[in-house]
Amino acid sequence: MFQDVLQRLGIDDVHSGVWSGEWVSQPNGGELVSSNPATGEPIARVQTATREDYDNIISASEQSFRRWRIAPPPQRGDVVRQLGNALRRHKQDLGLLVTLETGKIRAEGEGEVQEMIDMCDFATGLSRQLYGLTIASERPSHRMFEQWHPLGIVGIITAFNFPVAVWAWNAAVAGVCGDSTVWKPSPQTPLTAIAVQHILNQVTKDTGFADVFNLCIGQGNAAGEWMAADERIPLVSATGSCRMGHSVAETVGSRLGRSLLELGGNNGMIVTESADLELAIRAAVFAAVGTAGQRCTSLRRLFLHESIADAFLKRLQKAYSSIKIGDPWEEDVLMGPLISEAAVDQMMQTLETIRDQGGDVVYGGNRIERPGYFVEPTIVRAASDMPIVRQETFAPILYVLTYRSLDEVIETHNSVDQGLSSAIFTDRMQEAERFLSTAGSDCGIANVNIGTSGAEIGGAFGGEKETGGGREAGSDSWKAYMRRQTCTVNWGGDLPLAQGIEFDVAE
Ligand code: UN1
């Protein structure tokens, strides 16, 4: 299926999963099969990296870093600008491959490539704006300032659900900052990573920097574990489950390296009495059902004011019943499959737990009998003291809860372990500001009259608590990819000491 697209993206039936300035032919770490979750059928096979291949990638990345770090940042920005243009040319093909490998619908597959393009544009501008501060010195004839230098090799671990955009958040920024990168994609989505590497290589082949952005597809978590433990990698940026994040943080922390974590969410949306219900319904459906509920920003907990709860739920059920589920590459389909059989099992197990804990499944709740990993989007009337509501299940299960007062619901909203995204729907300024205030939402992202998912790249993306605390993409997230140096220059003829200390030595 879609062989022409695979061909245009340079994907053979069997492809090397290792790039370190050139494709390593037939790496010997064993084969990985990438399948289409809508059919369960294999798309292509990937040969994975051995430990030796990995070490070679790191050596190449160390070498390229030495050259790349002294290229003026705007020159680095120009490489990233060209990558953005190449992605524009391949947007449809790459978007479709994202659809084939992850099961997300075509609009979302292409949206993901657009997110990469936006990141390239952003990073290109950033390449002329890696600003440091000038600081007033307390000493006469002294100048104090800070500047930012590249870190070295950045390890990038990405998840299946945003297989290419999250690489771009990291690589475009790390690249203009002067770092070299090693990408370890999810073993469930190796082909999109290979396709991106091909597109990148078209841009870098004549620049002498073909070994700056590298790729290491390993078996399972192996390559991620190698990177976490590797002292040659000063920063590991990892996106995935809280469990994975704990393991990366502990390993990287034990060698005093840095990690940048973007982990699970348990995102809530509050709909108040004054809300525009039409808007709120549309936002809730996109946030809960988009990407089949497999975004870290997916809506999981919907808090309805008791005065509007029944009417809202009715309309929500009606909206759910009009969602077309099917092959994600087909026009009009709004929901594709889950990523794997294991993901379906996990959803079904969660539904059992929900029933055991007294939850009421008011919409969906079943697997759809057809090839692939399709499920019904599901709505559960729940109570916030049900333990399962506190957990993130990576599936389209939406818990509906009711509340009386805003203070009470903000408290409940914040009582979970995760802290990624949050939203309030209200037409009252006081409620919106209360939600955004210091004592309001405790998440990294807080929206008013916008759902929890679908953030723009211009802001810093990430969250608090178990979400890991990292910030990626826009704003000043670039600072995580550089090291800060505070410099003081004495241009006078004397040696005054800070804090007024006198320390005279007789000569
Ligand atoms: C993720 O699910 O890991 O805000 C990232 C969003 C997307 C990114 C999601 N722009 O939903």
XYZ file of C-alpha atoms and ligand atoms in Angstrom:
518
model
C 0.000 0.000 0.000
C 1.251 3.479 -0.935
C 4.503 1.994 -2.276
C 5.071 5.114 -4.364
C 5.107 7.264 -1.230
C 7.586 4.955 0.501
C 9.731 5.046 -2.586
C 9.708 8.828 -2.798
C 10.752 8.950 0.863
C 13.633 6.535 0.205
C 12.284 3.661 2.266
C 13.202 0.184 1.027
C 11.656 -3.109 2.159
C 14.645 -3.522 4.453
C 16.399 -0.365 5.568
C 19.345 0.502 7.750
C 18.364 2.226 10.982
C 21.760 3.799 11.564
C 23.032 7.090 10.194
C 26.298 8.680 11.294
C 27.240 10.821 8.309
C 26.351 7.910 6.034
C 23.954 4.989 6.217
C 25.668 2.105 7.978
C 25.007 -0.818 5.704
C 23.325 -3.794 7.357
C 23.778 -2.967 11.025
C 23.699 -6.161 12.998
C 21.480 -5.448 16.013
C 18.556 -7.506 14.721
C 15.526 -6.623 12.637
C 12.558 -4.530 13.619
C 9.271 -4.752 11.748
C 7.206 -1.606 11.392
C 3.491 -2.283 10.938
C 0.470 -0.290 9.945
C -1.802 -0.205 13.010
C -4.904 0.139 10.837
C -4.291 -3.236 9.195
C -1.737 -4.966 11.405
C 0.299 -5.561 8.251
C 4.032 -4.935 8.006
C 5.181 -1.855 6.078
C 8.947 -2.420 6.037
C 11.786 -3.814 8.127
C 14.611 -1.964 9.805
C 18.058 -3.230 10.744
C 18.970 -1.950 14.177
C 22.165 -0.714 15.811
C 24.584 -2.807 17.843
C 26.482 -1.282 20.750
C 29.431 -0.913 18.398
C 27.329 1.009 15.864
C 26.148 3.210 18.697
C 29.729 3.967 19.779
C 30.605 4.860 16.210
C 27.651 7.247 16.041
C 28.799 8.945 19.228
C 32.373 9.282 17.901
C 31.063 10.805 14.668
C 28.836 13.153 16.675
C 31.791 14.239 18.819
C 33.837 14.994 15.712
C 31.060 16.873 13.955
C 30.346 18.890 17.090
C 33.890 20.313 16.952
C 33.248 21.690 13.467
C 29.613 22.631 13.912
C 30.079 24.571 17.151
C 32.422 27.085 15.483
C 30.146 27.682 12.482
C 28.447 31.061 13.073
C 24.932 30.470 14.453
C 23.208 32.136 11.463
C 25.058 29.676 9.203
C 23.700 26.852 11.328
C 20.314 28.545 11.087
C 20.592 28.454 7.313
C 20.919 24.647 7.351
C 17.796 24.470 9.503
C 16.019 26.927 7.171
C 16.772 24.650 4.235
C 15.499 21.678 6.192
C 12.221 23.566 6.681
C 11.979 24.140 2.931
C 12.714 20.485 2.164
C 9.977 19.506 4.614
C 7.576 21.834 2.829
C 8.262 19.913 -0.372
C 7.696 16.550 1.333
C 4.831 17.592 3.578
C 2.180 15.400 1.996
C 4.340 12.296 1.630
C 5.862 12.494 5.088
C 2.460 13.307 6.570
C 1.021 10.207 4.937
C 3.864 8.053 6.263
C 3.126 9.381 9.755
C -0.477 8.310 9.162
C 0.546 4.845 7.960
C 2.930 4.193 10.821
C 1.045 5.760 13.756
C -2.585 5.509 12.666
C -3.257 9.219 13.158
C -5.531 10.762 10.550
C -4.130 12.501 7.502
C -4.849 16.042 8.687
C -2.967 15.290 11.875
C -0.118 13.556 10.020
C 0.355 16.613 7.838
C -0.165 18.846 10.857
C 2.762 17.154 12.457
C 4.998 17.922 9.494
C 3.736 21.520 9.650
C 4.834 21.565 13.284
C 8.339 20.584 12.096
C 8.304 23.336 9.483
C 7.194 25.882 12.073
C 10.023 24.742 14.331
C 12.555 25.201 11.521
C 11.285 28.736 10.873
C 11.394 29.519 14.570
C 14.904 28.101 15.000
C 16.177 29.968 11.948
C 15.160 33.264 13.553
C 16.526 32.076 16.868
C 19.932 31.517 15.286
C 20.357 35.304 15.306
C 18.925 35.729 18.795
C 20.933 33.585 21.188
C 21.174 36.587 23.448
C 23.186 36.955 26.620
C 22.862 39.731 29.198
C 25.197 42.538 30.117
C 25.264 42.906 33.882
C 26.312 45.977 35.892
C 29.601 45.240 37.612
C 30.209 46.559 41.133
C 33.863 47.137 40.297
C 35.254 50.123 38.398
C 36.505 49.531 34.850
C 34.961 46.082 34.732
C 32.524 44.632 32.268
C 30.377 41.676 33.220
C 28.228 39.707 30.804
C 26.950 36.250 30.115
C 27.173 34.276 26.941
C 25.857 30.945 25.765
C 27.915 28.138 24.287
C 26.806 24.868 22.751
C 26.680 21.862 25.053
C 27.920 18.978 22.910
C 25.922 15.945 21.881
C 22.207 15.994 22.614
C 20.439 12.627 22.815
C 16.836 12.796 21.618
C 14.418 10.041 22.638
C 11.001 10.352 21.007
C 7.686 8.520 21.378
C 5.474 6.896 18.741
C 2.639 9.414 19.020
C 4.551 12.437 17.689
C 7.250 10.549 15.831
C 8.675 13.498 13.881
C 7.491 16.805 15.409
C 9.136 16.151 18.760
C 12.439 15.399 17.049
C 12.132 18.785 15.326
C 11.380 20.589 18.619
C 14.693 19.322 19.877
C 16.909 19.001 16.811
C 16.051 22.343 15.168
C 16.808 24.210 18.378
C 19.816 22.105 19.430
C 21.128 22.477 15.878
C 21.137 26.281 15.804
C 22.564 26.242 19.322
C 25.587 24.382 17.892
C 24.991 20.913 19.312
C 25.149 17.683 17.364
C 22.281 15.263 17.942
C 21.615 11.529 18.127
C 18.012 10.508 17.636
C 16.544 7.370 19.147
C 12.973 7.121 17.817
C 10.288 4.801 19.130
C 10.730 1.230 17.842
C 7.077 1.505 16.770
C 7.810 4.326 14.326
C 11.259 3.803 12.822
C 10.249 4.521 9.217
C 9.190 8.113 9.783
C 12.581 8.681 11.422
C 14.389 7.174 8.423
C 12.333 9.325 6.059
C 13.206 12.476 8.024
C 16.873 11.496 7.938
C 16.693 11.162 4.136
C 15.091 14.610 3.812
C 17.720 16.056 6.124
C 20.527 14.427 4.188
C 19.418 16.126 0.970
C 20.039 19.406 2.762
C 23.264 18.584 4.604
C 25.056 16.535 1.927
C 26.927 19.457 0.369
C 27.470 21.442 3.531
C 30.138 19.299 5.193
C 27.770 18.784 8.112
C 26.155 15.490 7.116
C 27.166 13.986 10.469
C 25.636 16.614 12.767
C 22.131 15.106 13.035
C 22.433 11.356 13.526
C 20.086 8.434 13.923
C 20.311 5.347 16.104
C 17.412 2.913 15.881
C 18.021 0.160 18.397
C 16.018 -2.759 19.690
C 13.495 -1.834 22.379
C 14.924 0.649 24.842
C 18.569 -0.342 24.370
C 19.756 2.809 22.598
C 17.908 5.019 25.095
C 19.612 3.256 27.980
C 23.017 3.611 26.309
C 22.456 7.325 25.894
C 21.235 7.859 29.454
C 24.375 6.246 30.863
C 26.796 7.840 28.410
C 29.013 10.591 29.836
C 29.750 11.804 26.331
C 26.141 13.044 26.138
C 25.658 16.129 28.319
C 21.912 16.396 27.640
C 19.302 13.710 27.104
C 15.904 14.995 26.016
C 13.257 12.310 26.452
C 9.560 12.178 25.636
C 7.443 9.250 26.788
C 5.915 7.639 29.848
C 6.573 8.726 33.437
C 8.139 5.312 34.052
C 10.637 5.831 31.223
C 11.313 9.377 32.456
C 12.138 8.185 35.964
C 14.612 5.705 34.587
C 16.277 8.258 32.281
C 16.391 10.928 35.004
C 17.926 8.544 37.544
C 20.598 7.277 35.170
C 21.463 10.695 33.732
C 21.331 12.249 37.211
C 23.706 9.692 38.668
C 26.402 10.953 36.298
C 25.322 14.580 36.881
C 24.215 14.969 33.292
C 21.163 16.967 32.328
C 17.849 15.609 31.264
C 14.936 17.401 29.653
C 11.760 15.447 30.239
C 8.337 15.627 28.670
C 6.317 12.808 30.205
C 2.727 11.864 30.904
C -0.259 14.115 31.360
C -3.674 13.739 32.975
C -5.151 16.817 31.472
C -8.330 18.413 32.713
C -10.846 20.860 31.291
C -13.301 22.774 33.453
C -16.582 23.880 31.882
C -18.268 26.549 33.986
C -21.862 27.694 34.099
C -21.115 30.670 31.876
C -19.200 28.745 29.200
C -20.030 28.820 25.509
C -21.100 25.177 25.362
C -20.833 24.896 21.609
C -17.148 25.851 21.754
C -16.559 23.651 24.768
C -18.030 20.573 23.048
C -15.908 21.036 19.950
C -12.768 21.563 22.006
C -13.475 18.564 24.230
C -14.060 16.238 21.282
C -10.844 17.251 19.498
C -8.813 17.026 22.702
C -10.239 13.671 23.833
C -10.615 11.874 20.501
C -7.895 13.471 18.339
C -4.950 11.089 17.739
C -7.270 8.453 19.278
C -6.539 9.907 22.720
C -2.829 9.185 22.350
C -1.398 12.660 22.860
C 0.355 13.577 26.056
C -1.963 16.607 25.912
C -5.140 14.545 25.338
C -8.119 15.476 27.450
C -8.670 12.842 30.138
C -10.766 14.602 32.806
C -13.738 16.792 31.970
C -15.125 18.772 34.929
C -18.675 19.996 34.311
C -20.498 22.447 36.533
C -23.476 20.553 37.956
C -25.960 23.026 36.459
C -24.928 22.210 32.899
C -23.608 18.652 33.325
C -26.561 16.603 32.061
C -27.267 18.775 29.036
C -23.579 18.954 28.166
C -23.094 15.216 28.447
C -26.053 14.588 26.157
C -24.609 16.864 23.495
C -21.188 15.303 23.929
C -22.606 11.809 23.390
C -24.331 13.051 20.253
C -21.101 14.552 18.970
C -19.262 11.271 19.693
C -21.839 9.328 17.714
C -21.031 11.362 14.601
C -17.280 10.655 14.712
C -16.254 8.634 11.712
C -13.818 5.885 12.659
C -11.835 4.051 10.001
C -8.712 3.897 7.888
C -6.859 7.051 8.877
C -5.805 7.886 5.333
C -9.458 8.091 4.198
C -11.135 11.444 3.809
C -13.653 12.399 6.583
C -12.271 9.863 9.046
C -11.679 11.557 12.399
C -10.355 8.664 14.401
C -7.951 5.911 13.426
C -6.633 2.939 15.397
C -4.555 2.709 18.544
C -0.885 2.003 17.985
C -0.817 -1.714 18.912
C -2.557 -4.765 20.272
C -0.945 -4.022 23.637
C -2.551 -0.564 23.616
C -5.993 -2.124 23.001
C -5.397 -4.601 25.840
C -4.419 -1.801 28.147
C -7.544 0.165 27.319
C -9.754 -2.881 27.904
C -8.054 -3.557 31.232
C -8.555 0.036 32.280
C -12.254 -0.275 31.413
C -12.512 -3.312 33.666
C -10.903 -1.387 36.491
C -13.256 1.528 35.833
C -16.286 -0.744 36.202
C -14.819 -2.337 39.355
C -14.366 1.104 40.859
C -17.952 2.128 40.141
C -17.470 4.120 36.932
C -20.347 4.226 34.471
C -19.452 3.780 30.801
C -21.982 6.021 29.071
C -20.519 5.868 25.569
C -18.347 3.337 23.722
C -16.160 1.005 25.720
C -15.566 -1.685 23.113
C -13.009 -2.892 20.671
C -14.183 -2.588 17.087
C -14.071 -5.941 15.360
C -12.002 -5.441 12.224
C -8.313 -5.859 11.368
C -5.996 -3.463 13.147
C -6.319 -1.926 16.599
C -9.574 0.007 16.552
C -11.597 0.937 19.622
C -14.627 3.083 20.314
C -14.017 6.490 21.816
C -15.301 6.167 25.336
C -16.991 8.390 27.894
C -17.157 7.417 31.549
C -19.149 9.104 34.288
C -16.740 8.959 37.154
C -16.059 10.247 40.643
C -12.776 11.994 41.288
C -11.979 9.672 44.179
C -11.785 6.671 41.824
C -8.077 5.755 41.825
C -8.074 4.964 38.090
C -8.923 8.606 37.281
C -5.550 9.580 38.672
C -3.716 7.430 36.125
C -2.934 8.201 32.518
C -4.237 5.550 30.115
C -2.998 6.278 26.607
C -6.385 5.699 24.968
C -9.573 7.635 24.147
C -11.211 7.325 27.566
C -12.758 10.527 28.867
C -13.757 10.780 32.530
C -16.673 13.136 33.140
C -16.894 14.585 36.628
C -19.229 17.205 38.067
C -18.442 20.041 40.475
C -20.109 22.820 42.471
C -17.563 25.543 43.159
C -14.563 26.732 41.214
C -12.279 26.601 44.263
C -13.221 22.983 44.857
C -12.739 21.936 41.233
C -9.346 23.625 40.914
C -8.251 21.712 44.000
C -9.427 18.409 42.479
C -7.955 19.322 39.120
C -4.527 19.834 40.702
C -4.654 16.774 42.912
C -3.205 14.354 40.342
C 0.487 13.513 39.969
C 0.844 14.860 36.422
C 0.920 18.531 35.437
C 1.053 19.027 31.676
C -1.965 20.784 30.176
C -5.203 22.287 31.471
C -8.144 24.354 30.269
C -11.143 26.313 31.466
C -14.181 27.274 29.423
C -15.846 30.361 30.777
C -17.189 33.718 29.656
C -16.484 35.265 33.077
C -13.255 37.133 33.382
C -13.048 36.429 37.122
C -13.185 32.665 36.584
C -10.589 32.745 33.831
C -8.177 34.831 35.891
C -8.753 32.697 38.996
C -7.786 29.636 36.920
C -4.613 31.348 35.654
C -3.638 32.828 39.030
C -0.880 31.530 41.309
C -3.443 29.463 43.175
C -5.040 28.246 39.930
C -3.941 25.505 37.537
C -0.603 23.941 38.470
C 0.166 22.793 34.901
C 2.830 23.872 32.417
C 0.067 24.813 29.985
C -3.150 26.608 31.011
C -5.707 27.640 28.384
C -8.890 29.678 28.404
C -11.586 28.700 25.902
C -9.138 26.379 24.121
C -8.828 22.635 24.681
C -5.845 20.943 26.316
C -4.142 19.705 23.134
C -2.843 21.345 19.997
C -0.302 23.798 21.389
C 1.544 26.157 19.050
C 5.326 25.815 18.835
C 6.017 29.449 19.789
C 5.401 28.773 23.475
C 7.548 26.636 25.737
C 6.010 23.161 25.859
C 6.127 20.926 28.924
C 4.739 20.427 32.383
C 5.262 20.085 36.091
C 5.352 17.291 38.680
C 5.463 13.804 37.117
C 5.386 15.392 33.659
C 9.055 16.018 34.275
C 9.553 19.791 34.343
C 11.194 20.132 30.912
C 10.359 22.846 28.390
C 10.821 22.321 24.667
C 10.066 24.122 21.381
C 9.508 27.899 21.622
C 10.090 30.818 23.986
C 13.482 30.535 25.714
C 13.569 26.714 25.736
C 16.808 27.002 23.753
C 18.667 27.735 26.982
C 18.399 24.057 27.934
C 20.551 23.175 24.924
C 23.416 25.529 25.804
C 25.779 26.184 28.657
C 25.841 29.615 30.250
C 29.118 31.344 30.860
C 29.445 34.402 33.091
C 32.368 36.545 32.024
C 33.995 39.483 33.762
C 36.615 41.611 31.998
C 38.859 44.000 33.907
C 39.947 46.768 31.560
C 41.416 49.007 34.303
C 44.926 49.142 35.746
C 43.973 47.967 39.217
C 42.690 44.711 40.721
C 39.674 45.565 42.895
C 38.081 42.512 44.521
C 34.358 41.868 44.733
C 32.602 42.394 48.040
C 35.205 45.101 48.811
C 37.725 42.583 50.091
C 41.204 43.927 50.710
C 43.931 41.359 50.080
C 47.210 43.136 49.648
C 50.387 41.162 49.271
C 53.744 42.806 49.869
C 55.939 42.466 46.804
C 2.795 14.947 22.593
O 1.710 14.401 22.632
O 3.835 14.376 23.018
O 0.090 20.235 21.906
C 3.033 16.279 21.986
C -0.071 19.213 21.207
C 0.966 18.915 20.155
C 2.122 18.216 20.749
C 1.793 16.988 21.537
N 1.385 20.152 19.538
O -1.039 18.477 21.337
